[in-house]
Coordinates of C-alpha atoms in Angstrom, one line a residue:
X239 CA 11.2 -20.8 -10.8
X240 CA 10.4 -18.0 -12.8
X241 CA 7.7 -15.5 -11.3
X242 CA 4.5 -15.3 -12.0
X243 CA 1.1 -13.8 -11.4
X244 CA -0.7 -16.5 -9.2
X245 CA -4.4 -16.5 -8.2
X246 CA -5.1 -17.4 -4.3
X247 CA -8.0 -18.9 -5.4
X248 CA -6.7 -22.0 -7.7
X249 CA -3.3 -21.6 -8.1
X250 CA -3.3 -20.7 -11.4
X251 CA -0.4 -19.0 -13.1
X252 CA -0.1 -16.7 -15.6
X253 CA 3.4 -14.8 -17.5
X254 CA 4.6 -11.5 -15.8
X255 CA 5.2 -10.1 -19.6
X256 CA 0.9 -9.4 -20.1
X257 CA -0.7 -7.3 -18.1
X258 CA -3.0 -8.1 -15.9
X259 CA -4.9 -7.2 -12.8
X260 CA -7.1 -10.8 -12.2
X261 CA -6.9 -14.4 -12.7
X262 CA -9.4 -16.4 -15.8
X263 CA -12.7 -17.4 -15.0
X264 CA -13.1 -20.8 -13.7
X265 CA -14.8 -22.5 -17.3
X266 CA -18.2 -23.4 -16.6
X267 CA -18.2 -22.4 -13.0
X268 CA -20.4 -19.9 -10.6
X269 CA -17.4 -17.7 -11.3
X270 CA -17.8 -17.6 -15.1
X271 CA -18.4 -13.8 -15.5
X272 CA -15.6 -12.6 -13.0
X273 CA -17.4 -11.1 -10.4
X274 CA -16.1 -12.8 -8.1
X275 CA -12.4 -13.1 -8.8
X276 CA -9.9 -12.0 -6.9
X277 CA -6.6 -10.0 -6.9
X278 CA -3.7 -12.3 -8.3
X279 CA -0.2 -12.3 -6.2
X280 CA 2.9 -12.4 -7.5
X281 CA 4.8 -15.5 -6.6
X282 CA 7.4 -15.3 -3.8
X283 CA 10.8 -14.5 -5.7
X284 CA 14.7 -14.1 -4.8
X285 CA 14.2 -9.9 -4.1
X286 CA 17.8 -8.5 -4.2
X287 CA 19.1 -12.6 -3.6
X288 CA 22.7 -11.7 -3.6
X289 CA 23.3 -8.3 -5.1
X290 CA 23.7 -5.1 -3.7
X291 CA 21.4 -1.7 -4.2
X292 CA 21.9 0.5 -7.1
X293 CA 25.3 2.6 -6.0
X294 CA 24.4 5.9 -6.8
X295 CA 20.8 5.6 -6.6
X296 CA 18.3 6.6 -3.9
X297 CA 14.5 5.7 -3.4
X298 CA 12.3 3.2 -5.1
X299 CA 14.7 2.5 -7.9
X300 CA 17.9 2.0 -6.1
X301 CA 16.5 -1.4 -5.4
X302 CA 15.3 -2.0 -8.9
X303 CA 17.6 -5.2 -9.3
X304 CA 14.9 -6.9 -6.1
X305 CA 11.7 -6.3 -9.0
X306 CA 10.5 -9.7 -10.6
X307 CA 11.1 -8.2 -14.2
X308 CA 13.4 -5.9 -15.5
X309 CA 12.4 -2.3 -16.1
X310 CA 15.4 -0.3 -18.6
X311 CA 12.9 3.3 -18.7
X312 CA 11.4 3.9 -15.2
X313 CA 8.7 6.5 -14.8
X314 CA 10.7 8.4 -11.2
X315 CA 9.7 11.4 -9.5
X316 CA 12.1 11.3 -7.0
X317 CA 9.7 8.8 -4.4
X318 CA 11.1 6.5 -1.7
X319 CA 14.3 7.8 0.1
X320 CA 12.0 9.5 3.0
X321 CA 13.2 10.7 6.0
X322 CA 13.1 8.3 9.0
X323 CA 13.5 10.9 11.9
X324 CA 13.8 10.2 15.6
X325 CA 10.3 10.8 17.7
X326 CA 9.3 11.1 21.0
X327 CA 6.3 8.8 21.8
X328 CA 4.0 7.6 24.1
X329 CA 6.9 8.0 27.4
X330 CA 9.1 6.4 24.5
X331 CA 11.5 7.2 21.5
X332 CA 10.2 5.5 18.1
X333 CA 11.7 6.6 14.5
X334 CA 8.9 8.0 12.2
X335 CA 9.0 6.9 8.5
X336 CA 7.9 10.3 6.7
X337 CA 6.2 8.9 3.5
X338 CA 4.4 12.4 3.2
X339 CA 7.6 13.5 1.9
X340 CA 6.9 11.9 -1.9
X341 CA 6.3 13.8 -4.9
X342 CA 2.3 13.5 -4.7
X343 CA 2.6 13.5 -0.8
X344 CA 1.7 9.8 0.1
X345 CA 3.9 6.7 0.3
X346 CA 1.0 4.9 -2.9
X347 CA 3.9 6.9 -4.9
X348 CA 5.9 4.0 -4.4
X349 CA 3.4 1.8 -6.0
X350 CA 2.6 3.9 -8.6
X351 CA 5.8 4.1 -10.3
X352 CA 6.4 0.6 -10.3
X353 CA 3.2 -0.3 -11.5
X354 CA 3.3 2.2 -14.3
X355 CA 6.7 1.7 -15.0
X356 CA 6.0 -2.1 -15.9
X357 CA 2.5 -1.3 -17.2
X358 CA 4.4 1.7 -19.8
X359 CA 7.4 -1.1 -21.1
X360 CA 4.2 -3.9 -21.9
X361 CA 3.0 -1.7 -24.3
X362 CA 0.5 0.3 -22.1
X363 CA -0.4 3.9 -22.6
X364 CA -3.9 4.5 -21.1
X365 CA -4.7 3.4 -17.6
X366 CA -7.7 3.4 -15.0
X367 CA -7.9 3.7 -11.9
X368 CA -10.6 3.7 -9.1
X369 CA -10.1 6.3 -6.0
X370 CA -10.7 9.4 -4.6
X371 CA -7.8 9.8 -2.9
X372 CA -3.8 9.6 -2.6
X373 CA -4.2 6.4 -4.8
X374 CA -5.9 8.7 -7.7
X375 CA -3.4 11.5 -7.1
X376 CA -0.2 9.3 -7.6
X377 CA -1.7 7.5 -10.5
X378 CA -2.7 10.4 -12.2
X379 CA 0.9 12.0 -11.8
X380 CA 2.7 9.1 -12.8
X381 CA 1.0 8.8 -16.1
X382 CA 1.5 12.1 -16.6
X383 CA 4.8 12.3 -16.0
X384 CA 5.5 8.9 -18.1
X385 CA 3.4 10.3 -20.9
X386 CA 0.2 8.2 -20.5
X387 CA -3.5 8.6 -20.4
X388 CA -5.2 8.0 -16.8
X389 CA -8.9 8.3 -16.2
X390 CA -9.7 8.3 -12.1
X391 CA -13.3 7.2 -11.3
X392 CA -14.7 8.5 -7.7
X393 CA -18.1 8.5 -6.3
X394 CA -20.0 11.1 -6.8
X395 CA -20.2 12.1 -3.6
X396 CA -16.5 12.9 -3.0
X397 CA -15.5 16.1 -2.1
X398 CA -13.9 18.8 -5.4
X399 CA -11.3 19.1 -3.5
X400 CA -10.2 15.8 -2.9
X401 CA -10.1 15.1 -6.9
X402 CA -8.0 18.3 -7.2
X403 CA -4.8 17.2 -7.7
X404 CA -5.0 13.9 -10.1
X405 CA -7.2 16.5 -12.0
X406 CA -4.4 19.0 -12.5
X407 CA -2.2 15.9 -13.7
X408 CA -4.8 16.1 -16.1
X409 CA -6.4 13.0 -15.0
X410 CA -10.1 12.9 -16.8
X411 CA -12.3 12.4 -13.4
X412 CA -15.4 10.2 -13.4
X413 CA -17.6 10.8 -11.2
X414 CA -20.1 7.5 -10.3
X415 CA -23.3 7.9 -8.1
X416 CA -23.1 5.5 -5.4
X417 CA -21.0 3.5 -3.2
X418 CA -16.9 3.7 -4.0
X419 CA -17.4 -0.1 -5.1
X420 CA -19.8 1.6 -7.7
X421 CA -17.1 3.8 -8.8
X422 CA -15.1 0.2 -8.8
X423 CA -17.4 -1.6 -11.2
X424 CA -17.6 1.6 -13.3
X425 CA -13.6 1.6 -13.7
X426 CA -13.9 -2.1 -14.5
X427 CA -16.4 -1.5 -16.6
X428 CA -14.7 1.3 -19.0
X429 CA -11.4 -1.2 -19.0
X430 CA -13.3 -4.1 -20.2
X431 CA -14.4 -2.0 -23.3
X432 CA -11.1 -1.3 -24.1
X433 CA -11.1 2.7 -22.6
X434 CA -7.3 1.5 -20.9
X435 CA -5.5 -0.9 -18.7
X436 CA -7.0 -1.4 -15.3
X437 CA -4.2 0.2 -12.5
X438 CA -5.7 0.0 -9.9
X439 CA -3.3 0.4 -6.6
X440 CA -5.8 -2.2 -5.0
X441 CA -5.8 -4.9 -7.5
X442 CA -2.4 -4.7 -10.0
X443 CA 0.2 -6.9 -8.0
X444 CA 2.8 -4.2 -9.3
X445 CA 2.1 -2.1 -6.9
X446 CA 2.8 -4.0 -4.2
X447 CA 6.5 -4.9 -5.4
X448 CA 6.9 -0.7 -5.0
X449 CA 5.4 -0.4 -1.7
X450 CA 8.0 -3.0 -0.4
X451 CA 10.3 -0.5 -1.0
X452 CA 10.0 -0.1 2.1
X453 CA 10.7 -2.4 4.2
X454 CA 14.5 -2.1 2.1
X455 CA 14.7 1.1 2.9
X456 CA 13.8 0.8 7.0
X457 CA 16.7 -2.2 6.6
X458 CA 19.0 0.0 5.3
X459 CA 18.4 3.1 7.1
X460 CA 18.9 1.0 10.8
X461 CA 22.0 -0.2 9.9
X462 CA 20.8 -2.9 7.5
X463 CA 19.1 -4.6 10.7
X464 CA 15.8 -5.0 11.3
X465 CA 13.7 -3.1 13.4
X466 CA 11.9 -4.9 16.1
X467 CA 8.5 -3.8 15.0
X468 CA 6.7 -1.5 12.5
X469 CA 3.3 0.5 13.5
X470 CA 1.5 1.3 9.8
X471 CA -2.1 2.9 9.1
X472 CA -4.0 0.0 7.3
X473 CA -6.8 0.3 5.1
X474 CA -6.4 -1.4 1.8
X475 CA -3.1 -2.7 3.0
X476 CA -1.0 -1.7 0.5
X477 CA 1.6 -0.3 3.0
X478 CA 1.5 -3.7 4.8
X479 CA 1.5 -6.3 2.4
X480 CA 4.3 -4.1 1.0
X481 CA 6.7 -4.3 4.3
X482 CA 5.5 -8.0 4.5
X483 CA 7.1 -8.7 0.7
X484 CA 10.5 -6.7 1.4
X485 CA 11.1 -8.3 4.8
X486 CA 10.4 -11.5 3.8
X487 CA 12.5 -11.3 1.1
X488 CA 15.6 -10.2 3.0
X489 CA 14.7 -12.7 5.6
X490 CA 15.1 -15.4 3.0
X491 CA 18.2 -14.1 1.3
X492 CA 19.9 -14.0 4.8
X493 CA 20.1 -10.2 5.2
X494 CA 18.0 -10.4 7.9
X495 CA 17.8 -13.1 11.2
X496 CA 13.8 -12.6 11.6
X497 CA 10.9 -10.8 10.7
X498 CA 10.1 -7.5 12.4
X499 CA 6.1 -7.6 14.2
X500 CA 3.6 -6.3 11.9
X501 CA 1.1 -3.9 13.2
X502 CA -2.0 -2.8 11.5
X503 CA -4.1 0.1 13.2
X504 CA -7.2 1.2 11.9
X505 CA -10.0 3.9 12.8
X506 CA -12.6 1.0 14.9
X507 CA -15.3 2.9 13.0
X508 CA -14.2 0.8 10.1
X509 CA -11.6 -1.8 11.2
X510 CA -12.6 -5.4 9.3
X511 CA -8.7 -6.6 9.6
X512 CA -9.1 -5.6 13.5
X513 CA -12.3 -7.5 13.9
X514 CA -10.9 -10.6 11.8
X515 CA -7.8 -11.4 13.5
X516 CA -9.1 -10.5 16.9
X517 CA -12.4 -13.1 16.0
X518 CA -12.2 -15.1 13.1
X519 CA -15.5 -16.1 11.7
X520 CA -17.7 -13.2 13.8
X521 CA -20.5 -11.2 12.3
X522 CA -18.7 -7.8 10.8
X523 CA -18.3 -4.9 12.8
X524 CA -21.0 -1.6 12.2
X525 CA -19.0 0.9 9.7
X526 CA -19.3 4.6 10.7
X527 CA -18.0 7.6 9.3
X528 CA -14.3 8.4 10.3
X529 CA -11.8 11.0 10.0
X530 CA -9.1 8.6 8.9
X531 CA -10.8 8.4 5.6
X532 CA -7.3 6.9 3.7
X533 CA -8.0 3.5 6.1
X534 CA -11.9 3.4 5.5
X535 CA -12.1 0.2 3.6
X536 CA -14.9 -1.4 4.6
X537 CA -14.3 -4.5 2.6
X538 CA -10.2 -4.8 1.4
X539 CA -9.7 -7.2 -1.1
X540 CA -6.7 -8.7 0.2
X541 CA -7.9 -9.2 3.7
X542 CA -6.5 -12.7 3.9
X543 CA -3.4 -11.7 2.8
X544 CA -3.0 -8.9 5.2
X545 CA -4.2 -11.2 8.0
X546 CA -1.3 -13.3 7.2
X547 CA 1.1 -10.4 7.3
X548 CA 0.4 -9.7 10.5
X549 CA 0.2 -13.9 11.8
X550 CA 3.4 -14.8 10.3
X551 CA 5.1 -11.8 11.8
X552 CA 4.1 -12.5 15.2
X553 CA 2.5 -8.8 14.8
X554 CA -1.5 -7.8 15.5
X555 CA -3.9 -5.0 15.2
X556 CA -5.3 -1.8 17.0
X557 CA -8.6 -0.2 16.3
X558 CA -8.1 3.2 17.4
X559 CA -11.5 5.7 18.1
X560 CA -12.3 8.7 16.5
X561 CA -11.0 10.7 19.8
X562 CA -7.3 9.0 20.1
X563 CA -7.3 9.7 16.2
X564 CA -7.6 13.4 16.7
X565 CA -5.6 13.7 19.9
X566 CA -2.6 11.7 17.8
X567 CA -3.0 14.4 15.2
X568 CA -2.8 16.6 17.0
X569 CA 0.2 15.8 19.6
X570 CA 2.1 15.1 16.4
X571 CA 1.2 18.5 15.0
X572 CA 2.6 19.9 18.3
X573 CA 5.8 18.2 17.3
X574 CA 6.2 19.8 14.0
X575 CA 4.7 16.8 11.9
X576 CA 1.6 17.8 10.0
X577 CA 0.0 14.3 8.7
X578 CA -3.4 13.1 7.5
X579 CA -5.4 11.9 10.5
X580 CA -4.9 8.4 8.7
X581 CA -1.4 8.4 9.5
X582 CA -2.1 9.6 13.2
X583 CA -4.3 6.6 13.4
X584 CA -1.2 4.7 13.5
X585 CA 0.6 7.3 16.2
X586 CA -2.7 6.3 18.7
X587 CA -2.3 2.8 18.0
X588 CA 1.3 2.8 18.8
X589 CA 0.7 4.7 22.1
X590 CA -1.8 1.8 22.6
X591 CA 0.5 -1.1 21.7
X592 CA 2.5 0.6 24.3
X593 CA 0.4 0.3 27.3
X594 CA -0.6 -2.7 26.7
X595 CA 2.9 -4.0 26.8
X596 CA 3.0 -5.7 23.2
X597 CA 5.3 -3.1 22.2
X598 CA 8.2 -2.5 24.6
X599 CA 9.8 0.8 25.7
X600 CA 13.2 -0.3 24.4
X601 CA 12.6 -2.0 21.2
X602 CA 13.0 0.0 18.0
X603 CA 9.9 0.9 16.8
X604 CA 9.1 2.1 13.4
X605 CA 6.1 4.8 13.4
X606 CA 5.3 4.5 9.4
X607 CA 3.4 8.3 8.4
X608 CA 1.9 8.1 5.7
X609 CA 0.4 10.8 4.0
X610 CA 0.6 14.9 4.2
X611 CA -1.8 16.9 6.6
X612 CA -2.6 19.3 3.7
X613 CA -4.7 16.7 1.7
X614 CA -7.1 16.7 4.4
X615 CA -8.6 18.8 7.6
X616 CA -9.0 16.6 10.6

């Protein structure tokens, strides 16, 4: 079957070749201005099938032949093909994923050149996106560097300095007054009177077909094997839904035997996956402030989907508090690894998984680090 845009919701398809970031209206329905439509998915598809990687290439790209359409001009900075390094942790080894080491310094690089890559051969050459973070930074440098127009709306009450870099990519910045689903509606807003294409790493499917990346790239840096289990920082759930893709791709082409355990850690002051898979149907847990601000999504769009990431996988969660947040990034910082305390979220949580026993001492663990310590003071 050919692949497709599908929407959760109805099962709706719509043609790969158009852009777009959410499914029609239903006609005549409570849903007939949008505002309540959801992300689309792209259907399941062969991924690599039976070919091979790109010989000769490394990172995102070299496993451009597993993408649902066919991109002949990519927009590449050199992201994927990170480090995967041996670390000692929690009375245990573990390998640590270094997706700081991207061109922007965050692993949403992945996601941004495949979005913008497919966005850029439709006929696309203004985009907006919605962030004030890692997400704004690698949009804004990918339409740069691809020759495109990017406009990255943020609240208001962001800090300069986190807008600093998509601004030297010479993003224009809006700011919104607000809540960040203000600056949501805003970016919306301006795409629906034409201003660009809405990119946003949240909603545009595309991104998700970079961020699966890898999971091909953990397969073939153990050996093509899988590893037992992967430990990610989760707040939108790019990362995850990403790793969920790849592996299940390989699993159903044969490359692999079964699925590695998904684990999603988030800061407990905001942890809505944590709280939904641990009791389905309960009253949401109180937000607070956190340091981990790159996994403070209070409500991610693709919860369901990230809930059955984790089911499917036999995986789980961790909500990790403010104080085994800081002591992670810290201990990590001791060990030469400077990350973003949202990454170290995902260092406590593994030392957690550990003691409790769902992670054992001998299993190969994959400790997925996410974005650079310099972006942000813990």
């Amino acid at each position: 079957m050919t692949p497709a845009y599908v929407d959760p919701a109805d099962g709706r398809r719509y043609p790969l070749a158009v852009p777009r970031w959410r499914g029609d209206p239903a006609a005549g329905g409570p849903e007939a201005g949008g505002a309540a439509r959801g992300p689309l998915r792209i259907t399941p598809h062969a991924g690599l099938g039976s070919g091979e990687p790109e010989t000769g290439a490394r990172g995102v790209w070299r496993y451009r032949a597993a993408l649902p359409v066919e991109v002949a001009e990519p927009i590449s900075l050199g992201e994927g093909g990170t480090p995967l390094v041996p670390l000692p942790w929690a009375g245990a080894g573990v390998l640590g994923k270094l997706e700081w080491c991207s061109p922007t310094g965050s692993f949403k690089d992945r996601g941004a050149s495949v979005m913008l890559s497919v966005l850029r051969a439709q006929g696309v050459d203004a985009v907006i996106e919605d962030s004030s973070g890692n997400g704004g930074a690698a949009v804004a440098a990918y339409a740069a560097a691809g020759g495109m127009r990017a406009a990255v709306f943020a609240p208001a009450s962001t800090s300069p300095a986190k807008l600093v870099q998509a601004r030297a990519h010479g993003a224009r910045i809006e700011l919104v007054d607000g809540p960040r689903e203000a600056a949501q509606a805003a970016a919306i807003a301006a795409a629906e009177r034409g201003e660009g294409c809405y990119a946003s790493h949240n909603w545009q499917a595309f991104f998700l077909e970079g961020t699966k990346s890898l999971a091909y790239e953990i397969w073939e840096d153990l050996g093509r094997r899988a590893p037992d289990c992967v430990v990610l920082p989760v707040g939108a759930g790019s990362s995850l839904l990403g790793c969920a893709i790849g592996f299940g791709e390989l699993l159903r082409s044969g490359r692999i035997s079964r699925l590695p355990r998904l684990y999603a850690a988030q800061p407990l002051h905001c942890s809505p996956l944590d709280a939904a898979h641990r009791a389905p149907g309960a009253a949401p847990r109180p937000v607070l402030p956190t340091v981990a601000e790159g996994a403070a999504i209070a409500r991610p769009l693709r919860l369901r989907d990230m809930l059955d990431a984790v089911r499917e996988s036999a995986g789980g969660t961790v909500a990790v508090s403010e104080a085994g947040i800081r002591a992670a990034h810290a201990a990590l910082a001791a060990r030469g690894l400077y990350v973003e305390p949202t990454s170290a979220t995902a260092a406590a949580g593994l030392a957690e998984l550990r003691a409790s026993g769902d992670i054992g001492v001998g299993e190969t663990a994959i400790l997925v680090l996410t974005g650079s310590g310099l972006k942000t003071a813990a």
